[in-house]
mmCIF file of C-alpha atoms in Angstrom:
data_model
loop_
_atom_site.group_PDB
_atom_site.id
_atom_site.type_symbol
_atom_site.label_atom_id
_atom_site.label_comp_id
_atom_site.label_asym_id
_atom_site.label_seq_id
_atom_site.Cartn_x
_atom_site.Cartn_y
_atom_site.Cartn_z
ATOM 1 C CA UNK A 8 -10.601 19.674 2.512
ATOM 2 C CA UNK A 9 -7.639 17.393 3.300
ATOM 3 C CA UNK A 10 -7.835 13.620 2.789
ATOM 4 C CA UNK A 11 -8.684 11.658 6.117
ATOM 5 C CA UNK A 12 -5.940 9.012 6.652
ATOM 6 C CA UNK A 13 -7.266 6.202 9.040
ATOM 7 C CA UNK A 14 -5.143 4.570 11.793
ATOM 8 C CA UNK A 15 -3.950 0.383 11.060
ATOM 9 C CA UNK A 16 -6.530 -0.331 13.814
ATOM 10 C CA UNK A 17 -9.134 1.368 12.074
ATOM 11 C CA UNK A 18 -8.247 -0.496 8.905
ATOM 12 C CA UNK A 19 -7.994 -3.143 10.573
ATOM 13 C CA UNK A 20 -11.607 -3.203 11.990
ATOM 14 C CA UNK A 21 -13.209 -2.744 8.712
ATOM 15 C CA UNK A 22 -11.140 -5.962 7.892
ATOM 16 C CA UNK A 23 -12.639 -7.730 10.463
ATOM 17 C CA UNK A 24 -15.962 -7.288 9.357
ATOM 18 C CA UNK A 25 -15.677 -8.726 6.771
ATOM 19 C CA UNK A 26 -16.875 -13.068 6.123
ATOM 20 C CA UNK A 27 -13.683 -13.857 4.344
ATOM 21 C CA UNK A 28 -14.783 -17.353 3.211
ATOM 22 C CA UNK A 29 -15.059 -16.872 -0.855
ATOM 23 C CA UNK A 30 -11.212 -18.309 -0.894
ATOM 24 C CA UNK A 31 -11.658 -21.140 1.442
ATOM 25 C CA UNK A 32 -14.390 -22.354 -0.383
ATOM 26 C CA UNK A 33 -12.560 -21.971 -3.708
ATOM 27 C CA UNK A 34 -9.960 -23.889 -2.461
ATOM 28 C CA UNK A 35 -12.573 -26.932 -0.574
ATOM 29 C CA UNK A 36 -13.888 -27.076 -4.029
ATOM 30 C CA UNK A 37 -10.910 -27.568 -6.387
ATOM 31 C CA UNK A 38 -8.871 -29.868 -3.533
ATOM 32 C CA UNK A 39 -12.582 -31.831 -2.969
ATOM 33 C CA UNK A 40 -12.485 -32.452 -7.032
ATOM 34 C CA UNK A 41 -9.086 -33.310 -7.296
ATOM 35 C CA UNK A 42 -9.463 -36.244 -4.762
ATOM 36 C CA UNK A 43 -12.549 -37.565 -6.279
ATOM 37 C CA UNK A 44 -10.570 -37.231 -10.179
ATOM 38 C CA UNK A 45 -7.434 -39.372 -8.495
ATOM 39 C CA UNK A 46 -10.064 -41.810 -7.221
ATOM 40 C CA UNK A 47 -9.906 -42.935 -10.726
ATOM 41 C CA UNK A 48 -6.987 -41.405 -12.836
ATOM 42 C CA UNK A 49 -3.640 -42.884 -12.049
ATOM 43 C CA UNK A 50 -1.060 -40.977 -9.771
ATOM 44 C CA UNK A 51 1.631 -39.856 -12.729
ATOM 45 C CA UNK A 52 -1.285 -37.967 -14.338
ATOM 46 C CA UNK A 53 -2.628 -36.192 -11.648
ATOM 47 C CA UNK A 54 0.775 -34.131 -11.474
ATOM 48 C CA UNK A 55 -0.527 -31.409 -14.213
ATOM 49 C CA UNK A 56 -3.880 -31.481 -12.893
ATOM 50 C CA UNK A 57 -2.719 -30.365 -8.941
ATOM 51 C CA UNK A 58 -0.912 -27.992 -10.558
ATOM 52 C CA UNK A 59 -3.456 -26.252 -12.677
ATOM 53 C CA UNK A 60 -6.560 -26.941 -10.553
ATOM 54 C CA UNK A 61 -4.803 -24.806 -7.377
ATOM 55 C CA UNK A 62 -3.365 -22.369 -10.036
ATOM 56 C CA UNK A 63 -7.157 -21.406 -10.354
ATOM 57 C CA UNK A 64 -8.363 -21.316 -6.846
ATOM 58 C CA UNK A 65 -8.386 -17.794 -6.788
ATOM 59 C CA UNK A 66 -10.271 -17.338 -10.157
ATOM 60 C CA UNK A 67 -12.732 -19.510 -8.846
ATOM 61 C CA UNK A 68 -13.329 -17.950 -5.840
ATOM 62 C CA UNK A 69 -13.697 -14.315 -8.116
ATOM 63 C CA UNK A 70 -16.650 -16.600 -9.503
ATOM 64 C CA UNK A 71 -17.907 -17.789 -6.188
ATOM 65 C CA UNK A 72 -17.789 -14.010 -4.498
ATOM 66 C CA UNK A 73 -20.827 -13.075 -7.160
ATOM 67 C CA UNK A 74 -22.490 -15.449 -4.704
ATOM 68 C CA UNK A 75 -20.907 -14.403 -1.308
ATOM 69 C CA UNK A 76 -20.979 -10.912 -2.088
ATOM 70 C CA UNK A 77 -17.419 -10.872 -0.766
ATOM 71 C CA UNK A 78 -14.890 -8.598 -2.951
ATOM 72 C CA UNK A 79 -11.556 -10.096 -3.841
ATOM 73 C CA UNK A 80 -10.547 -7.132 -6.082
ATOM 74 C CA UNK A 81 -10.971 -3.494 -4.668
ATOM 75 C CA UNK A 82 -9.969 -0.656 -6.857
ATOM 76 C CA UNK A 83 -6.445 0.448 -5.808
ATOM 77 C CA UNK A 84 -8.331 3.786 -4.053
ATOM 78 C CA UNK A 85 -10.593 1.997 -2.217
ATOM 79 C CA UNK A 86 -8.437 -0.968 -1.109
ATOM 80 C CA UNK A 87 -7.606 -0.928 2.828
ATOM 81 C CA UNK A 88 -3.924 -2.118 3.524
ATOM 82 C CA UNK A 89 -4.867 -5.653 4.396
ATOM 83 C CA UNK A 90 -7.078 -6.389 1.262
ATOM 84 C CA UNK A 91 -3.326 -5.478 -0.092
ATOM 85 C CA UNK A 92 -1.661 -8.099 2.092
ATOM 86 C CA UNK A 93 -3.928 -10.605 0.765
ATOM 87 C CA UNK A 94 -2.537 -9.904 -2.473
ATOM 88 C CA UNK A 95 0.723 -10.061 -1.346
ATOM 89 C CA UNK A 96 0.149 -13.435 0.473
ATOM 90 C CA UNK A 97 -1.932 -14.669 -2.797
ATOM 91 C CA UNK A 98 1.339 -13.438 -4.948
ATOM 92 C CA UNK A 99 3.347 -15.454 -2.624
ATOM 93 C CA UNK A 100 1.840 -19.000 -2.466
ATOM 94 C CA UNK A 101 1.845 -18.879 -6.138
ATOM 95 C CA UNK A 102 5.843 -17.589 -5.993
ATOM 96 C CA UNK A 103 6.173 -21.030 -4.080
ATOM 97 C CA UNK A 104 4.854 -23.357 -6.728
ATOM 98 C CA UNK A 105 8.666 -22.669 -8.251
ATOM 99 C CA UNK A 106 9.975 -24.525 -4.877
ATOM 100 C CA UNK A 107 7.498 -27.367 -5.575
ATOM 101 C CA UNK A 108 7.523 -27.741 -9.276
ATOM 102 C CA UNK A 109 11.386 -28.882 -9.411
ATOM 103 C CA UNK A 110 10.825 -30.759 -6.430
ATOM 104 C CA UNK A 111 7.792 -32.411 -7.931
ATOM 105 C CA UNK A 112 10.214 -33.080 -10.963
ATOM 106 C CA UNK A 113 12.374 -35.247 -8.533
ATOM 107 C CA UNK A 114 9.131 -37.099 -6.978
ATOM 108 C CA UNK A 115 5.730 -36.666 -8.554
ATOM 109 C CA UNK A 116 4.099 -38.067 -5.213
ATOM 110 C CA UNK A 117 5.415 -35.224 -3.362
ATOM 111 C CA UNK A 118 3.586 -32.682 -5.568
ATOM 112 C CA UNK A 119 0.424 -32.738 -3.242
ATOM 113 C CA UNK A 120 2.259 -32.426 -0.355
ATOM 114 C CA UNK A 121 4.882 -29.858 -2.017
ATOM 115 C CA UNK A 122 1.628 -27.398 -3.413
ATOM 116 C CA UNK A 123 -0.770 -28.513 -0.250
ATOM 117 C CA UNK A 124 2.046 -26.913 1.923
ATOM 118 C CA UNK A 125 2.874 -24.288 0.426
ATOM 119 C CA UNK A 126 -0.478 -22.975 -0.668
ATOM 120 C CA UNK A 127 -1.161 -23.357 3.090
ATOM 121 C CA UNK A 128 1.234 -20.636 4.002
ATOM 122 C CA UNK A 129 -0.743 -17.510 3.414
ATOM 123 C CA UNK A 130 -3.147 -18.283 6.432
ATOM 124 C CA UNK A 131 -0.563 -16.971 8.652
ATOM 125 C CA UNK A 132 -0.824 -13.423 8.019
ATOM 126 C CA UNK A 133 -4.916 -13.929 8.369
ATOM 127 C CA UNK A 134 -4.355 -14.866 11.937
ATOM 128 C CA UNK A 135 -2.256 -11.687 12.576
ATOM 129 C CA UNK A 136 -4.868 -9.575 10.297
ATOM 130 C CA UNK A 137 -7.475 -10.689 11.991
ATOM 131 C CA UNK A 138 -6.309 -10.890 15.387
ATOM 132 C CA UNK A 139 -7.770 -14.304 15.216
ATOM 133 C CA UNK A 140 -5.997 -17.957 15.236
ATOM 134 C CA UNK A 141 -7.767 -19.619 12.498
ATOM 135 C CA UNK A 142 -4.755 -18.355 10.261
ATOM 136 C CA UNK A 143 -2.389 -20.180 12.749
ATOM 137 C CA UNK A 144 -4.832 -23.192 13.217
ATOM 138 C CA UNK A 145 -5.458 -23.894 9.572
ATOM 139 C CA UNK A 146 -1.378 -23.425 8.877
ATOM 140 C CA UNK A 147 -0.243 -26.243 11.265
ATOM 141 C CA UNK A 148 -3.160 -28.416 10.774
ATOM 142 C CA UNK A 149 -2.547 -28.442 7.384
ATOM 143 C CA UNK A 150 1.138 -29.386 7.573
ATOM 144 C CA UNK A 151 1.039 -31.865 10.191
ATOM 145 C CA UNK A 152 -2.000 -33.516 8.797
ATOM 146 C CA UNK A 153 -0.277 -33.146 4.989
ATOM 147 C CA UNK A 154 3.303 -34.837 6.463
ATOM 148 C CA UNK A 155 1.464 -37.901 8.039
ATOM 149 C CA UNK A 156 -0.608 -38.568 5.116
ATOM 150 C CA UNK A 157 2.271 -38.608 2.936
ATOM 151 C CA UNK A 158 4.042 -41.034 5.144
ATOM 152 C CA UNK A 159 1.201 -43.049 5.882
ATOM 153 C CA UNK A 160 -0.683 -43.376 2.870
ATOM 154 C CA UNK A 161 2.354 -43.757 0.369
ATOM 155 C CA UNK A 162 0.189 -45.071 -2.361
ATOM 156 C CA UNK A 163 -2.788 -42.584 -2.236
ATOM 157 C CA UNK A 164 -0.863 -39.382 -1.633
ATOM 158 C CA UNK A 165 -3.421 -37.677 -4.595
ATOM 159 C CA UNK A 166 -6.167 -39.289 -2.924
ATOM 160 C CA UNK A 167 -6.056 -38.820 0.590
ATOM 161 C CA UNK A 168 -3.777 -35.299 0.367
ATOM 162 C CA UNK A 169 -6.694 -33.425 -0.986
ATOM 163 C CA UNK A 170 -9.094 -35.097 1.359
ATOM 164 C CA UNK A 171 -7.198 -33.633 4.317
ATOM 165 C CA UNK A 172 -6.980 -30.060 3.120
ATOM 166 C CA UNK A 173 -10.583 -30.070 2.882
ATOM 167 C CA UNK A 174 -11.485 -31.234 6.037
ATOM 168 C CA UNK A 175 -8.759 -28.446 7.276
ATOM 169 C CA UNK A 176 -10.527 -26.064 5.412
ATOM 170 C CA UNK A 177 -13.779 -27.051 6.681
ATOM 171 C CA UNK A 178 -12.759 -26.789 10.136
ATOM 172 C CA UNK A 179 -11.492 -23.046 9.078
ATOM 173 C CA UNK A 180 -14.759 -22.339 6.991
ATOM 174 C CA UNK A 181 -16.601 -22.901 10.480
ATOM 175 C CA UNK A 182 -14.295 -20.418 12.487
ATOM 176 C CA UNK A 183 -14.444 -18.294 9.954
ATOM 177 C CA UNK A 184 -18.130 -18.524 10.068
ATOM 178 C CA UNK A 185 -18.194 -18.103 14.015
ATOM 179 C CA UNK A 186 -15.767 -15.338 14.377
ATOM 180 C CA UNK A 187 -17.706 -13.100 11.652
ATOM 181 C CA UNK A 188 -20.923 -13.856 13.393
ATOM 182 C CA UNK A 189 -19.319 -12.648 16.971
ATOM 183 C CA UNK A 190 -18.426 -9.445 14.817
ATOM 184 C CA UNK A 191 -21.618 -9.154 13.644
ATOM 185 C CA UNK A 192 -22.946 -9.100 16.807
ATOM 186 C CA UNK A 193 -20.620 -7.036 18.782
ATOM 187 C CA UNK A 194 -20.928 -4.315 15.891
ATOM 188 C CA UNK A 195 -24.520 -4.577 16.494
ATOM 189 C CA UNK A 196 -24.223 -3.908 19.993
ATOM 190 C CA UNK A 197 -21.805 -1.176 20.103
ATOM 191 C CA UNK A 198 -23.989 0.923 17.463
ATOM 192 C CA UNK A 199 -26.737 0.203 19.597
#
């Protein structure tokens, strides 16, 4: 029997059922520790520290999906086209740690903004995946909100950097929440 090939709307449907919050809580969890460590460690050292702590995001949230029951890594067969975007996107925020490194080189207290930007980028293609704007949302938020801190709080740029990504990610982590329960329910209701 031949192999059934399924439509990018189909894929795309089983996409949207599922929570997709394992990364965003990753990523709440290492920015939400960083900001508490530069609470206390000076500025110069918490260079190494950004660096490494949203290096691991992702291996934290392979932890954290044990708990979620969300899966980050499908076996090439079974993976649907956007699970391989993700991947993509994942593969390109940490491609764009080699814009921020040298730049962090020039000016240590742009490294949060530098990696909080960047990082920030692979929302977009969520939006368009899931035909949602909390991709879109959490992309601009981010920015803006990342810009003005850096400007306003000159001093506290490792304090009060992470501190805005996680209220931008709990903002997301509560669409993300609210879309997946309106899919829930309208799956419900169509297979009823």
């Amino acid at each position: 029997m031949p192999l059934q090939t399924k439509s990018l709307e189909q894929y795309r449907e089983e996409y949207k059922q599922k929570k997709l919050i394992t990364m965003p809580i990753a990523g709440a969890i290492v920015w939400l520790a960083l900001g508490i460590t530069a609470l206390f460690v000076p500025a110069k050292n918490m260079v190494l520290p950004v660096y490494i702590g949203t290096g691991c995001i992702f291996y934290l949230a392979l932890f954290i999906s044990r708990f979620t029951g969300e899966k980050l890594l499908v076996k090439k067969e079974e993976r649907n086209p956007f699970d391989t975007l993700f991947l993509y996107t994942l593969g390109m925020s940490w491609c764009a740690f080699a814009v921020a490194i040298p730049f962090g080189l020039e000016n240590y207290t742009a490294v949060p903004m530098a990696i909080g930007i960047v990082s920030g980028l692979m929302w977009l293609p969520i939006s368009w995946s899931l035909e949602h704007n909390v991709g879109i949302i959490h992309t601009l938020l981010r920015t803006a909100l990342i810009v003005i801190a850096w400007y306003v709080f000159p001093e506290q740029r490792f304090v009060v950097i992470p501190f805005v990504i996680v209220l931008v990610y709990a903002i997301s982590l509560y669409q993300l929440l609210s879309r997946y329960q309106q899919v829930k329910a309208h799956y419900v209701a169509v297979t009823l």
